[in-house]
Coordinates of C-alpha atoms in Angstrom, one line a residue:
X1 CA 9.1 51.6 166.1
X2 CA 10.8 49.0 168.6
X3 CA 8.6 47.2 171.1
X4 CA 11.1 45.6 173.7
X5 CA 13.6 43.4 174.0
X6 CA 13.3 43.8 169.7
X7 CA 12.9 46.3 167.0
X8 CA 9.4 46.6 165.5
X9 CA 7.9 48.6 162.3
X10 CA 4.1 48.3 164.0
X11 CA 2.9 49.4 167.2
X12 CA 1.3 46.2 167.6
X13 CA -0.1 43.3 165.4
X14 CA -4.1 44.0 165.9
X15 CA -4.3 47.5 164.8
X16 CA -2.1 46.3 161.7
X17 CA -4.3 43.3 160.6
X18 CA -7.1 43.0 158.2
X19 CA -10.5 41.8 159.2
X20 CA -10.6 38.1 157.9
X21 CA -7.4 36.9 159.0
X22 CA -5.9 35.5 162.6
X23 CA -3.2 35.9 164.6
X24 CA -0.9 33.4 165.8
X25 CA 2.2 34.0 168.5
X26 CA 3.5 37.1 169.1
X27 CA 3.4 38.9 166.0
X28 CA 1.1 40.3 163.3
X29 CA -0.7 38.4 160.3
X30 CA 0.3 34.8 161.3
X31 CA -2.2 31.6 161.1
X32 CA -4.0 32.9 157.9
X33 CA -6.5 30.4 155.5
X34 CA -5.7 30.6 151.4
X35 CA -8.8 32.6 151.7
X36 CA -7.9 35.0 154.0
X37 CA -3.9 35.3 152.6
X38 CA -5.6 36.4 149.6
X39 CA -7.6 38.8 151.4
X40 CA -4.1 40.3 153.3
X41 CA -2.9 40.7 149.7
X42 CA -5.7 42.6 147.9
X43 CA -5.7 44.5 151.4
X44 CA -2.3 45.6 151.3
X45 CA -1.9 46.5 147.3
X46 CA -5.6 48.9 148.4
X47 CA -3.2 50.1 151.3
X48 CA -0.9 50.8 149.4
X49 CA -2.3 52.8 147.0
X50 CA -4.1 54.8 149.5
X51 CA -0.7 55.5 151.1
X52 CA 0.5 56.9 148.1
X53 CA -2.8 58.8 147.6
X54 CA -2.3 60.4 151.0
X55 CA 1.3 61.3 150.3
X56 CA 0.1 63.3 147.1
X57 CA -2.9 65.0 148.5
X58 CA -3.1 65.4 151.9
X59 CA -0.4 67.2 154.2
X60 CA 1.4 65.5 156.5
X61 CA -0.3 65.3 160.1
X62 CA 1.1 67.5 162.7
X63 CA 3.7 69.3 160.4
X64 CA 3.2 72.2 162.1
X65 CA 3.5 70.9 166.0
X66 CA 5.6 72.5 168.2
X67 CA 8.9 70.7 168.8
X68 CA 10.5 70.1 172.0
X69 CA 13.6 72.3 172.6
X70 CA 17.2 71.1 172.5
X71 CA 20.6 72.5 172.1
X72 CA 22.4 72.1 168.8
X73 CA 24.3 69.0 168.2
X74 CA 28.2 68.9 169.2
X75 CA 30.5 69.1 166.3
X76 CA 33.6 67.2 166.7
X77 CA 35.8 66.0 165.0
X78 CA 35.6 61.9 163.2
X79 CA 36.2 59.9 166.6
X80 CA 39.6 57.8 167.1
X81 CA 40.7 55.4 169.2
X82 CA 42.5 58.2 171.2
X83 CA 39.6 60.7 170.7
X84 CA 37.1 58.7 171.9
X85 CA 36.4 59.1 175.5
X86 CA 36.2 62.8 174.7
X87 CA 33.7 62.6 172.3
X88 CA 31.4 60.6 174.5
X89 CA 31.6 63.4 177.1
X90 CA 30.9 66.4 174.5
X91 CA 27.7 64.0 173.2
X92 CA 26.8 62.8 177.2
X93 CA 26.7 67.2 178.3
X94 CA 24.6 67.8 174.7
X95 CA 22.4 64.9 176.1
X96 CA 22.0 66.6 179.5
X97 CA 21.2 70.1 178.3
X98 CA 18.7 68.9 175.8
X99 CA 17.0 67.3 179.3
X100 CA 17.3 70.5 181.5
X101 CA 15.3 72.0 178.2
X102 CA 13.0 69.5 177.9
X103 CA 12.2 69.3 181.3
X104 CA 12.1 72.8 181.5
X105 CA 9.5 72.6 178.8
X106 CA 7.0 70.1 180.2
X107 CA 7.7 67.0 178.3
X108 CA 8.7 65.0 181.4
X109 CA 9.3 61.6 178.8
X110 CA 11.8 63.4 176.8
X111 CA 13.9 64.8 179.5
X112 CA 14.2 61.0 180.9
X113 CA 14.8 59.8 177.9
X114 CA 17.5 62.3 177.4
X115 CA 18.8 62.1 181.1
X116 CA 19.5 58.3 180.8
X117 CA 21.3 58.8 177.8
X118 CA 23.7 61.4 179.4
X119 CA 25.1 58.5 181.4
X120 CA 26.4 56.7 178.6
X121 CA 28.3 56.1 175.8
X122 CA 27.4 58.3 172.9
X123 CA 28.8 58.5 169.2
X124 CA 26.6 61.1 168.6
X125 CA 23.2 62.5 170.1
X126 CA 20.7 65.3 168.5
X127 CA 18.0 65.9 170.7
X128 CA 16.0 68.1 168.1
X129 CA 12.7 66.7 166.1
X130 CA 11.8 62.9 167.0
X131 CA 15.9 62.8 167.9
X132 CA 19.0 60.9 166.6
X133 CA 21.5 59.3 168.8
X134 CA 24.4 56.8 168.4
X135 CA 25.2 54.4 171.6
X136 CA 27.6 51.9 171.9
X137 CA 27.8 49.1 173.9
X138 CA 31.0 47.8 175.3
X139 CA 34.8 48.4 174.8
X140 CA 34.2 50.2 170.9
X141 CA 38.3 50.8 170.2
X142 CA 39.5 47.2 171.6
X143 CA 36.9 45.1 169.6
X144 CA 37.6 42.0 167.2
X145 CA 33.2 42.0 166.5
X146 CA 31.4 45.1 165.8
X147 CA 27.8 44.9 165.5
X148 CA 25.6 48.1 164.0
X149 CA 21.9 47.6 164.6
X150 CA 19.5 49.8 162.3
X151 CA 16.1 50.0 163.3
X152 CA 12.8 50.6 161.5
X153 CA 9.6 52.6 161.7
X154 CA 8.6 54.8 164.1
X155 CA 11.9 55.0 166.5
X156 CA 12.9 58.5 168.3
X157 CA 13.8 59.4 171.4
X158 CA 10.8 58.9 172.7
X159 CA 11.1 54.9 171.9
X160 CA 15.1 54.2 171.9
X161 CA 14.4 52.2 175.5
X162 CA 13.1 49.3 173.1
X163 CA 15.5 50.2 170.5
X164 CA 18.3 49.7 173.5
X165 CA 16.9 46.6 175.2
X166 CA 17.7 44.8 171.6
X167 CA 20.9 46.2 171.4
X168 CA 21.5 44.9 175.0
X169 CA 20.0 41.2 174.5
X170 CA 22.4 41.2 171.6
X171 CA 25.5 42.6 173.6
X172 CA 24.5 40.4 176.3
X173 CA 24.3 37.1 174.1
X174 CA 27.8 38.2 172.7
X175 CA 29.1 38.4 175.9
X176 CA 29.0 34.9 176.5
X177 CA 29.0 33.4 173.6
X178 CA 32.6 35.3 172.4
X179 CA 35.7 32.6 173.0
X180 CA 37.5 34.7 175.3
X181 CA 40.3 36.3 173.3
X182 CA 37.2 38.2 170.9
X183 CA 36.5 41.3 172.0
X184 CA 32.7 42.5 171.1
X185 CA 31.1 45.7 170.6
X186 CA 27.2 46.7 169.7
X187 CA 26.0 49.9 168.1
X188 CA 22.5 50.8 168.3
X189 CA 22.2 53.2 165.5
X190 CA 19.0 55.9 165.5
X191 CA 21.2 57.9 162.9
X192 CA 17.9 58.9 161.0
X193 CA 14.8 60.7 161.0
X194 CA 12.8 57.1 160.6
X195 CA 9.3 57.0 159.2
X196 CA 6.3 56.8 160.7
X197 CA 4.8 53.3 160.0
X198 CA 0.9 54.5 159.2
X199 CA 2.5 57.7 156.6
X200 CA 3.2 57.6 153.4
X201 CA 7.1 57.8 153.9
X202 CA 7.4 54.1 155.0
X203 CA 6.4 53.2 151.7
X204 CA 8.9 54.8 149.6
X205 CA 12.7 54.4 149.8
X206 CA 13.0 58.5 150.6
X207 CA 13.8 58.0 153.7
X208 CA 16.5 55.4 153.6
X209 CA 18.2 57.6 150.5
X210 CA 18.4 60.4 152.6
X211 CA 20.0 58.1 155.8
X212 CA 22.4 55.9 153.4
X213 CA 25.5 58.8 153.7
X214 CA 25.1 58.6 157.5
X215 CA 25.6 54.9 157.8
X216 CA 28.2 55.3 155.5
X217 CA 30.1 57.7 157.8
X218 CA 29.6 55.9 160.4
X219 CA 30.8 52.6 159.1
X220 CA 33.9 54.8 158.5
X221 CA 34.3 56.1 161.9
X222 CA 33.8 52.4 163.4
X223 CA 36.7 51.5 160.8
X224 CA 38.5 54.3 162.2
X225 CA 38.0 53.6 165.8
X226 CA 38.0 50.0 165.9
X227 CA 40.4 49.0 163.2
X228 CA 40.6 47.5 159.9
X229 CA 41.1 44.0 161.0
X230 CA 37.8 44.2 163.7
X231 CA 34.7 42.2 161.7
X232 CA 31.3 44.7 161.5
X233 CA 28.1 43.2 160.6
X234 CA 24.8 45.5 159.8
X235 CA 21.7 44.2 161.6
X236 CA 18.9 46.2 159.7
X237 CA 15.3 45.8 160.5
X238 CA 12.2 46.4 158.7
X239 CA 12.1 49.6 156.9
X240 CA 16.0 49.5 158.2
X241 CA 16.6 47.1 155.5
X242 CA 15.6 49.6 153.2
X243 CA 18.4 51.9 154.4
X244 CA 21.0 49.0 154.6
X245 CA 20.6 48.3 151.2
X246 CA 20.7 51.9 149.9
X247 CA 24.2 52.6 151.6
X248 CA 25.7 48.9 150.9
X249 CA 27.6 49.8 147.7
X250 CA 31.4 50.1 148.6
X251 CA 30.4 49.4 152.1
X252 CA 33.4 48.3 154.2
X253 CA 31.3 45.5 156.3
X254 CA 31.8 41.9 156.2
X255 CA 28.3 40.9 157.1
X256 CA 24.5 42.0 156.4
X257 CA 21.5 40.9 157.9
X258 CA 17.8 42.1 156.2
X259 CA 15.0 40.9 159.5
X260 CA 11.6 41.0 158.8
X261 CA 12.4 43.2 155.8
X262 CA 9.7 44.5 153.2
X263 CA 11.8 44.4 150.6
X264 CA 15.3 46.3 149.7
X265 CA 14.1 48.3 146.4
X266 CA 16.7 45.9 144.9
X267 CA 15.8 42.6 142.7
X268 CA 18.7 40.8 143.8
X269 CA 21.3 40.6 146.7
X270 CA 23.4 40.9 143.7
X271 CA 22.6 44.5 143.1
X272 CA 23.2 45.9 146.2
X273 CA 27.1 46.2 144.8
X274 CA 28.5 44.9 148.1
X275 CA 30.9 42.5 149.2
X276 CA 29.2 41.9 152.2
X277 CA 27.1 37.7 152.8
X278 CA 24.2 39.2 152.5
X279 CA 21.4 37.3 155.5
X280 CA 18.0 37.4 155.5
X281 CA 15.3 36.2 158.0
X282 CA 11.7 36.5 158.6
X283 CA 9.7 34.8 162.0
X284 CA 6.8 32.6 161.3
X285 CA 4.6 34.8 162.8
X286 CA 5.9 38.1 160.9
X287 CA 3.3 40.0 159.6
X288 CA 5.7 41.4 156.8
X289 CA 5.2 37.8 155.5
X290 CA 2.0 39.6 153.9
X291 CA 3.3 43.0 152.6
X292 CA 3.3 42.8 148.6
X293 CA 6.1 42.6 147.3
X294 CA 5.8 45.4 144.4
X295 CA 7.6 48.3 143.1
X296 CA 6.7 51.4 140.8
X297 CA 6.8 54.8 140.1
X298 CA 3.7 56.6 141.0
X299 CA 4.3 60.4 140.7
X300 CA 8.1 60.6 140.2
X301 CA 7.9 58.5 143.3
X302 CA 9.1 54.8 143.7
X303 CA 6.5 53.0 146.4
X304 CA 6.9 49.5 147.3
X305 CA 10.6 47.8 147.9
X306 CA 10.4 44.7 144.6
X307 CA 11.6 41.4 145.5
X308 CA 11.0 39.4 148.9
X309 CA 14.2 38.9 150.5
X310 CA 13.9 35.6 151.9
X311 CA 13.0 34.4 148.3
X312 CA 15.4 32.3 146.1
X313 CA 14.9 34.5 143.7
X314 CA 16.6 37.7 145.8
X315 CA 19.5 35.2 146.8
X316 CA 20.9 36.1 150.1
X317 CA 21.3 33.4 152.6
X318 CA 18.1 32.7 154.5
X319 CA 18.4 31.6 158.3
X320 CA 15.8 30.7 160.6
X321 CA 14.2 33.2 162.8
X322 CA 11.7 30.7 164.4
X323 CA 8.1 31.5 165.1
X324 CA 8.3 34.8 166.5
X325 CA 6.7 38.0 165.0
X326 CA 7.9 41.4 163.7
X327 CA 9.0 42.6 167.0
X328 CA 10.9 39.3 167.7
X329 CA 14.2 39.4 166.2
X330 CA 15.9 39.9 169.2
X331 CA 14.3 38.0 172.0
X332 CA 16.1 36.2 174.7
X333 CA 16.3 32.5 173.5
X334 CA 15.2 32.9 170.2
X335 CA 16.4 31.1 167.4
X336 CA 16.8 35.0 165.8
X337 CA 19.1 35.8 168.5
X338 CA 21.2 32.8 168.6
X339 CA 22.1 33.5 164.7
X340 CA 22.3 36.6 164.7
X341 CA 25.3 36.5 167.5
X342 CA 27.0 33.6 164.8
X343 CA 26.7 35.4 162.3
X344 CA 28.2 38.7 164.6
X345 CA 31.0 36.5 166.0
X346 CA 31.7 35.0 162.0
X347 CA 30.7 31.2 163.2
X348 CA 28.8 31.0 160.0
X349 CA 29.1 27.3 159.1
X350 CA 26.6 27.3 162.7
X351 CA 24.0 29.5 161.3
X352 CA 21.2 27.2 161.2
X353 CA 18.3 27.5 158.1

């Protein structure tokens, strides 16, 4: 899920925090005693395992709802520089037939969600299920800085305005912070069926095995597009981390950056196999802070994503996020932001810890 202008993995901090603890800013589980931390923790290791228990006894919730109707996806062929204002138009018409149908269905959010997304620049756009689409923002082919966000939790079709609105505070921040011979370009990424952020899913690294090919491809197709010489950094939030890290092996990226991450399912930036800097960051007020930072196999299943990434013992390179919460990352202003675009733009002697 994304809460505007950032991406989010909660729907918002209350419902997500244990009795005994406070909040503090604009986040989750901020501002707890010892006492209480210790509660969060023996909390979420009991939520955990009743996750897990859902997952192998109960059926899913809804499996058998009615989907909204859409056209099959456009198949084209890997975008070019020279193929790529056709492929936006095949993508922008699959966008606008999936809102006649959904319109034509009832679901009055859909079809606006889908009609504003007709007017713009899309990579790729599947309007079936919870959705998957693939915007970019700015001139893709002529840029020098390509940035990929990769959201968490809960983000569809149905949420990708909050999902947008951080990848248009970061295009925006670019923008003017570029010297004026770099060239920038943002992709906001909704390339996989994400999980919900109260299901059993979120908890395992299923999901982000099954999304690693596709952020491989598409790395490929920005490479293809853009250059070899253009920089691309991943931005991966939350349970986006999760996928980052599964498709970082042999990754052609300079740069990537874990935010309010629950962990990679890796010990060590090490064993993600990269070449990548490997960032991470977590706000003050994150309630993440509090997830426990466990793996094992329950089931055949792994749950839980191992080491804390902003630890010394994971080793990436920890900036400062300030003291905003989950949602946070890419507010207007914040010290998140400001990084972020260093780090984007390769300025990272500025990147501030």
């Amino acid at each position: 899920m994304l809460r505007s202008p950032a991406l989010a993995g909660c729907r918002r901090a209350h419902p997500c925090r244990p009795s005994g603890t406070t909040a503090r800013g604009g986040g989750g589980w901020g501002g707890t005693t010892a006492r209480g931390r210790r509660g969060v923790v023996r909390w979420g290791r009991a939520g955990l395992g009743l996750v897990v228990g859902g997952a192998v006894v109960v059926p899913l919730a809804g499996a058998g709802r009615p989907q909204v109707p859409a056209p099959v996806p456009v198949v084209s062929a890997p975008p070019s520089a020279a193929t790529l204002g056709p492929t936006y138009t095949a993508h922008r018409a699959n966008a606008a037939e999936a809102a006649r149908m959904a319109d034509a269905y009832g679901d009055r959010k859909r079809a606006a969600a889908e009609r504003a997304l007709a007017g713009r620049q899309l990579l790729h756009f599947d309007g079936r299920g919870s959705g998957l689409v693939t915007e970019v923002l700015g001139d893709l082919a002529g840029a020098d800085r390509v940035a990929v966000l990769v959201p968490g939790s809960d983000t569809g079709l149905d949420t990708y305005g909050r999902f947008r609105a951080a990848a248009l505070a970061l295009h925006g921040r670019l923008d003017r912070a570029a010297p004026a011979e770099t060239r920038t370009a943002v992709v906001a990424w909704l390339g996989y069926r994400t999980p919900g952020t109260f299901s059993a899913t979120v908890a395992t690294t299923d999901r982000a095995e099954e999304a690693a090919p596709g952020l491989r491809a598409l790395v490929r197709d920005l490479r293809a597009v853009a250059g070899p010489r253009s920089r691309v950094s991943l931005l991966c939030h939350s349970y986006g981390s999760v996928v980052c890290a599964r498709a970082a092996a042999g990754l052609d990226v300079d740069d990537i950056a874990l935010l309010g991450s629950p962990g990679t399912g890796a010990d060590t930036a090490a064993a993600l196999h990269t070449r990548a800097r490997i960032w991470a960051a977590r706000g003050a007020a994150d309630w993440v802070e509090n997830v426990p930072h466990l793996s094992a196999d329950v089931f055949g299943t792994t749950v839980g994503f191992g080491t804390d990434p902003v630890s010394p013992d994971f080793g990436a390179r920890v900036f400062s996020a300030g003291a905003g919460g989950h949602s946070d990352y890419f507010a207007p202003g914040s010290a998140s932001l400001a990084n972020l675009t260093r780090i984007v733009l390769g300025e990272t002697r500025a990147v501030t810890s």
